[in-house]
Amino acid sequence: MKYPQTVRLTELLKERNQRVRKNNQRIHSWVLQYLDSCLERNEPVTLVTQWCFSKGLERRSCLSVPTSKEIALFLEMTEIYRLFEHLGFRVNWYITFHRGYVTSRRLNSSKEAEYRAMIGRVACSYLDEGWLLLLDWEDDILGHNQPLPNPEVLTNPERFVSPRALEQEFLWAVRWLEDETNLCLAEGQIRQDIIYQIACEAEEGRFLTSTASPFGRDFLLVPLEISEQYDFFCIFAPEFKKRIVSVLPPYPWRIKAVE
């Protein structure tokens, strides 16, 4: 079953998807099925956007002042929300703020508080409309300060991740550390951190698609990162990336341009 509203909304989302980034992941047919089911059951569409408090934020001179991209992001989110609303969809859109999985990559706690407060101020008028909600992933959802890794992946990563994927993740981590942070870590520490992060991402993907998920098992992920960043969420949730709707410009917190 495909409602006309679903078809039209998906067309508009696909147009945005192709404008946002070259070679963006295309919107999967799973999205249409989910939108149809929301109309059929008269339920709101659940959108989830994860916002990482990256260590790279420490390079910004002032975290109490938003970038132009951060301001524009909320305007774009509002435009997308209006598309849903105009076509008869009710929406609950959650932004979840995430700390780094690995301690060494975590934003300083005082800077985190400063940045979190600034985003709250930028989002204030949108929160008042009722369709947007801000949550802290660790404090509000997990109930503890640190995400927990999946023990199977942590102790036996080779069983779940190919050597090539591990090496690609290592190279990406080295580049990120050099380009966006002032950290200087030994190769062994970087590789250890990568395995811990992958184990956390695998567990997060499993949790988000389980009956324990705070958003229900079905929701759309509207990321602020490129879809490749969710590869390891698929270890225990093979179809996780089918729900990704990449319609927002990635990395609005970065000062430099994103390729």
Coordinates of C-alpha atoms in Angstrom, one line a residue:
M1 CA 0.0 0.0 0.0
K2 CA 1.2 3.5 -0.9
Y3 CA -0.7 6.5 0.1
P4 CA -0.5 9.5 -2.3
Q5 CA 0.9 11.6 0.6
T6 CA 3.6 9.1 1.2
V7 CA 4.6 9.1 -2.5
R8 CA 4.7 12.9 -2.6
L9 CA 6.6 13.3 0.6
T10 CA 9.2 10.7 -0.4
E11 CA 9.7 12.5 -3.7
L12 CA 10.4 15.8 -1.8
L13 CA 12.8 14.0 0.6
K14 CA 14.7 12.4 -2.3
E15 CA 15.2 15.8 -3.9
R16 CA 16.7 17.1 -0.6
N17 CA 18.7 14.0 -0.2
Q18 CA 20.4 14.5 -3.6
R19 CA 21.1 18.2 -2.9
V20 CA 22.7 17.7 0.4
R21 CA 25.8 15.7 -0.6
K22 CA 27.3 14.1 -3.6
N23 CA 26.9 10.3 -3.5
N24 CA 24.5 10.5 -0.6
Q25 CA 22.8 7.2 0.5
R26 CA 19.5 7.1 -1.4
I27 CA 16.3 6.7 0.5
H28 CA 15.3 3.1 0.9
S29 CA 11.8 1.6 0.2
W30 CA 11.7 0.8 3.9
V31 CA 11.0 4.5 4.5
L32 CA 7.9 4.5 2.3
Q33 CA 6.6 1.4 4.2
Y34 CA 7.1 3.1 7.5
L35 CA 5.4 6.3 6.4
D36 CA 2.5 4.4 5.0
S37 CA 2.1 2.5 8.3
C38 CA 2.1 5.8 10.3
L39 CA -0.8 7.1 8.2
E40 CA -2.7 3.8 8.4
R41 CA -2.4 3.6 12.1
N42 CA -2.8 7.4 12.6
E43 CA 0.4 7.6 14.5
P44 CA 3.1 10.3 14.4
V45 CA 6.3 9.8 12.4
T46 CA 9.3 9.5 14.7
L47 CA 12.4 11.2 13.5
V48 CA 15.7 10.9 15.3
T49 CA 18.8 13.1 14.8
Q50 CA 22.0 12.2 16.7
W51 CA 24.2 15.1 17.6
C52 CA 27.8 14.3 18.7
F53 CA 29.7 16.4 21.2
S54 CA 32.9 15.9 19.3
K55 CA 36.3 16.6 20.8
G56 CA 36.9 18.7 17.7
L57 CA 34.6 21.4 19.2
E58 CA 37.4 22.4 21.5
R59 CA 39.1 24.1 18.6
R60 CA 36.3 26.6 18.3
S61 CA 37.2 29.9 20.0
C62 CA 33.7 30.3 21.6
L63 CA 31.2 27.6 22.1
S64 CA 28.5 30.0 23.3
V65 CA 28.1 31.4 19.8
P66 CA 26.5 29.2 17.1
T67 CA 28.0 28.8 13.6
S68 CA 25.9 30.0 10.7
K69 CA 25.5 26.3 9.8
E70 CA 24.0 25.5 13.2
I71 CA 21.5 28.4 12.9
A72 CA 20.6 27.3 9.4
L73 CA 20.2 23.7 10.5
F74 CA 17.2 24.5 12.6
L75 CA 15.6 26.5 9.7
E76 CA 16.1 23.4 7.5
M77 CA 14.6 21.1 10.1
T78 CA 11.6 23.4 10.3
E79 CA 11.2 23.3 6.5
I80 CA 11.3 19.5 6.5
Y81 CA 8.8 19.4 9.4
R82 CA 6.4 21.6 7.4
L83 CA 6.6 19.2 4.5
F84 CA 5.4 16.4 6.7
E85 CA 2.8 18.6 8.3
H86 CA 1.5 19.9 5.0
L87 CA 1.0 16.4 3.7
G88 CA -0.9 15.2 6.8
F89 CA 1.8 13.6 8.9
R90 CA 2.2 14.3 12.5
V91 CA 5.9 14.4 13.7
N92 CA 7.9 13.9 16.8
W93 CA 11.5 14.9 16.1
Y94 CA 14.1 14.0 18.7
I95 CA 17.6 15.4 18.8
T96 CA 19.8 13.2 21.0
F97 CA 23.1 14.7 22.3
H98 CA 25.9 12.1 22.5
R99 CA 29.2 12.2 24.3
G100 CA 32.2 10.4 22.7
Y101 CA 32.3 6.7 23.1
V102 CA 35.9 6.8 24.1
T103 CA 37.1 8.9 27.1
S104 CA 40.0 10.4 25.2
R105 CA 37.6 11.8 22.5
R106 CA 35.2 13.3 24.9
L107 CA 34.6 17.1 25.0
N108 CA 35.7 18.8 28.2
S109 CA 32.7 18.7 30.7
S110 CA 32.6 22.5 31.1
K111 CA 32.7 23.1 27.3
E112 CA 30.1 20.4 26.8
A113 CA 27.7 22.3 29.2
E114 CA 28.5 25.6 27.4
Y115 CA 27.8 24.1 24.0
R116 CA 24.7 22.2 25.1
A117 CA 23.3 25.5 26.6
M118 CA 24.0 27.4 23.3
I119 CA 22.2 24.8 21.2
G120 CA 19.3 24.9 23.6
R121 CA 19.0 28.6 23.1
V122 CA 19.1 28.3 19.3
A123 CA 16.4 25.6 19.4
C124 CA 14.2 27.4 22.0
S125 CA 11.5 28.7 19.7
Y126 CA 11.3 25.4 17.8
L127 CA 10.9 23.5 21.1
D128 CA 8.0 25.8 22.0
E129 CA 6.1 24.5 18.9
G130 CA 6.1 21.0 20.4
W131 CA 7.3 18.9 17.5
L132 CA 11.0 19.1 18.5
L133 CA 12.5 17.6 21.6
L134 CA 16.1 17.6 22.9
L135 CA 17.4 14.6 24.9
D136 CA 20.8 13.7 26.4
W137 CA 21.6 10.2 25.3
E138 CA 23.6 9.1 28.3
D139 CA 21.7 11.0 31.0
D140 CA 18.1 10.8 29.8
I141 CA 18.0 7.5 27.9
L142 CA 20.9 5.2 29.1
G143 CA 20.8 6.5 32.6
H144 CA 24.6 6.4 33.0
N145 CA 27.5 8.5 31.9
Q146 CA 29.2 6.2 29.5
P147 CA 27.8 4.1 26.6
L148 CA 28.4 0.4 27.1
P149 CA 30.2 -1.7 24.5
N150 CA 28.8 -5.0 23.3
P151 CA 31.0 -7.6 25.1
E152 CA 31.1 -10.0 22.2
V153 CA 32.4 -7.4 19.8
L154 CA 34.8 -6.0 22.3
T155 CA 36.5 -9.3 23.1
N156 CA 36.4 -10.8 19.6
P157 CA 36.2 -7.9 17.0
E158 CA 37.6 -10.1 14.2
R159 CA 34.5 -12.2 14.3
F160 CA 32.3 -9.2 13.4
V161 CA 34.5 -6.8 11.5
S162 CA 36.8 -7.5 8.6
P163 CA 40.5 -6.6 8.8
R164 CA 40.0 -4.2 5.9
A165 CA 37.1 -2.3 7.7
L166 CA 39.2 -2.1 10.8
E167 CA 42.1 -0.6 8.9
Q168 CA 39.9 1.9 7.1
E169 CA 38.5 3.0 10.5
F170 CA 42.0 3.4 11.8
L171 CA 43.0 5.6 8.9
W172 CA 39.9 7.7 9.3
A173 CA 40.6 8.1 13.1
V174 CA 44.2 9.2 12.4
R175 CA 43.1 11.8 9.9
W176 CA 40.3 13.0 12.3
L177 CA 42.8 13.4 15.2
E178 CA 45.2 15.3 13.0
D179 CA 42.6 17.6 11.3
E180 CA 40.2 18.3 14.1
T181 CA 41.8 17.8 17.5
N182 CA 45.0 18.5 19.4
L183 CA 45.2 14.9 20.6
C184 CA 48.4 12.9 20.1
L185 CA 47.8 9.2 20.6
A186 CA 50.0 6.2 20.0
E187 CA 49.0 3.8 17.3
G188 CA 48.2 1.1 19.8
Q189 CA 45.8 3.4 21.7
I190 CA 44.1 4.5 18.6
R191 CA 43.4 0.9 17.5
Q192 CA 42.2 0.0 21.0
D193 CA 39.9 3.0 21.0
I194 CA 38.5 2.0 17.6
I195 CA 37.5 -1.5 18.8
Y196 CA 35.8 0.0 21.9
Q197 CA 33.9 2.5 19.7
I198 CA 32.8 -0.2 17.2
A199 CA 31.6 -2.4 20.1
C200 CA 29.6 0.6 21.4
E201 CA 28.1 1.3 18.0
A202 CA 27.1 -2.3 17.5
E203 CA 25.4 -2.3 20.9
E204 CA 23.7 1.0 20.1
G205 CA 22.3 -0.3 16.8
R206 CA 21.0 -3.4 18.6
F207 CA 19.4 -1.3 21.3
L208 CA 17.7 1.1 19.0
T209 CA 16.0 -1.6 17.0
S210 CA 15.0 -3.7 20.0
T211 CA 11.8 -3.6 22.0
A212 CA 13.6 -1.5 24.6
S213 CA 14.2 1.3 22.2
P214 CA 12.9 4.6 23.6
F215 CA 11.6 5.5 20.1
G216 CA 10.0 2.2 19.3
R217 CA 11.5 -0.3 16.9
D218 CA 10.5 1.8 13.9
F219 CA 11.7 5.3 13.3
L220 CA 13.6 7.3 10.7
L221 CA 17.2 8.4 11.4
V222 CA 17.9 11.9 10.0
P223 CA 21.7 12.1 10.5
L224 CA 24.1 15.0 10.9
E225 CA 26.9 12.7 9.8
I226 CA 27.4 10.8 6.6
S227 CA 25.7 7.5 6.4
E228 CA 28.9 5.5 6.4
Q229 CA 29.4 6.4 10.0
Y230 CA 26.5 4.0 10.8
D231 CA 28.1 0.9 9.2
F232 CA 28.9 -0.7 12.6
F233 CA 25.4 -0.1 13.9
C234 CA 24.5 -2.9 11.4
I235 CA 26.5 -5.7 13.2
F236 CA 23.4 -6.8 15.2
A237 CA 20.8 -4.8 13.2
P238 CA 21.6 -5.7 9.5
E239 CA 18.8 -3.5 8.2
F240 CA 19.6 -0.4 10.3
K241 CA 20.7 1.8 7.5
K242 CA 17.5 1.3 5.6
R243 CA 15.9 3.8 7.9
I244 CA 18.4 6.6 7.2
V245 CA 17.0 9.7 5.6
S246 CA 20.0 12.0 4.8
V247 CA 18.3 15.3 4.2
L248 CA 20.3 17.6 6.4
P249 CA 23.8 19.0 5.7
P250 CA 26.4 17.0 7.7
Y251 CA 28.6 18.3 10.5
P252 CA 27.1 21.8 11.2
W253 CA 29.4 22.2 14.2
R254 CA 32.5 22.1 12.0
I255 CA 34.2 25.4 11.1
K256 CA 35.9 24.1 8.0
A257 CA 34.0 22.9 4.9
V258 CA 33.0 19.3 4.6
E259 CA 33.9 17.4 1.5

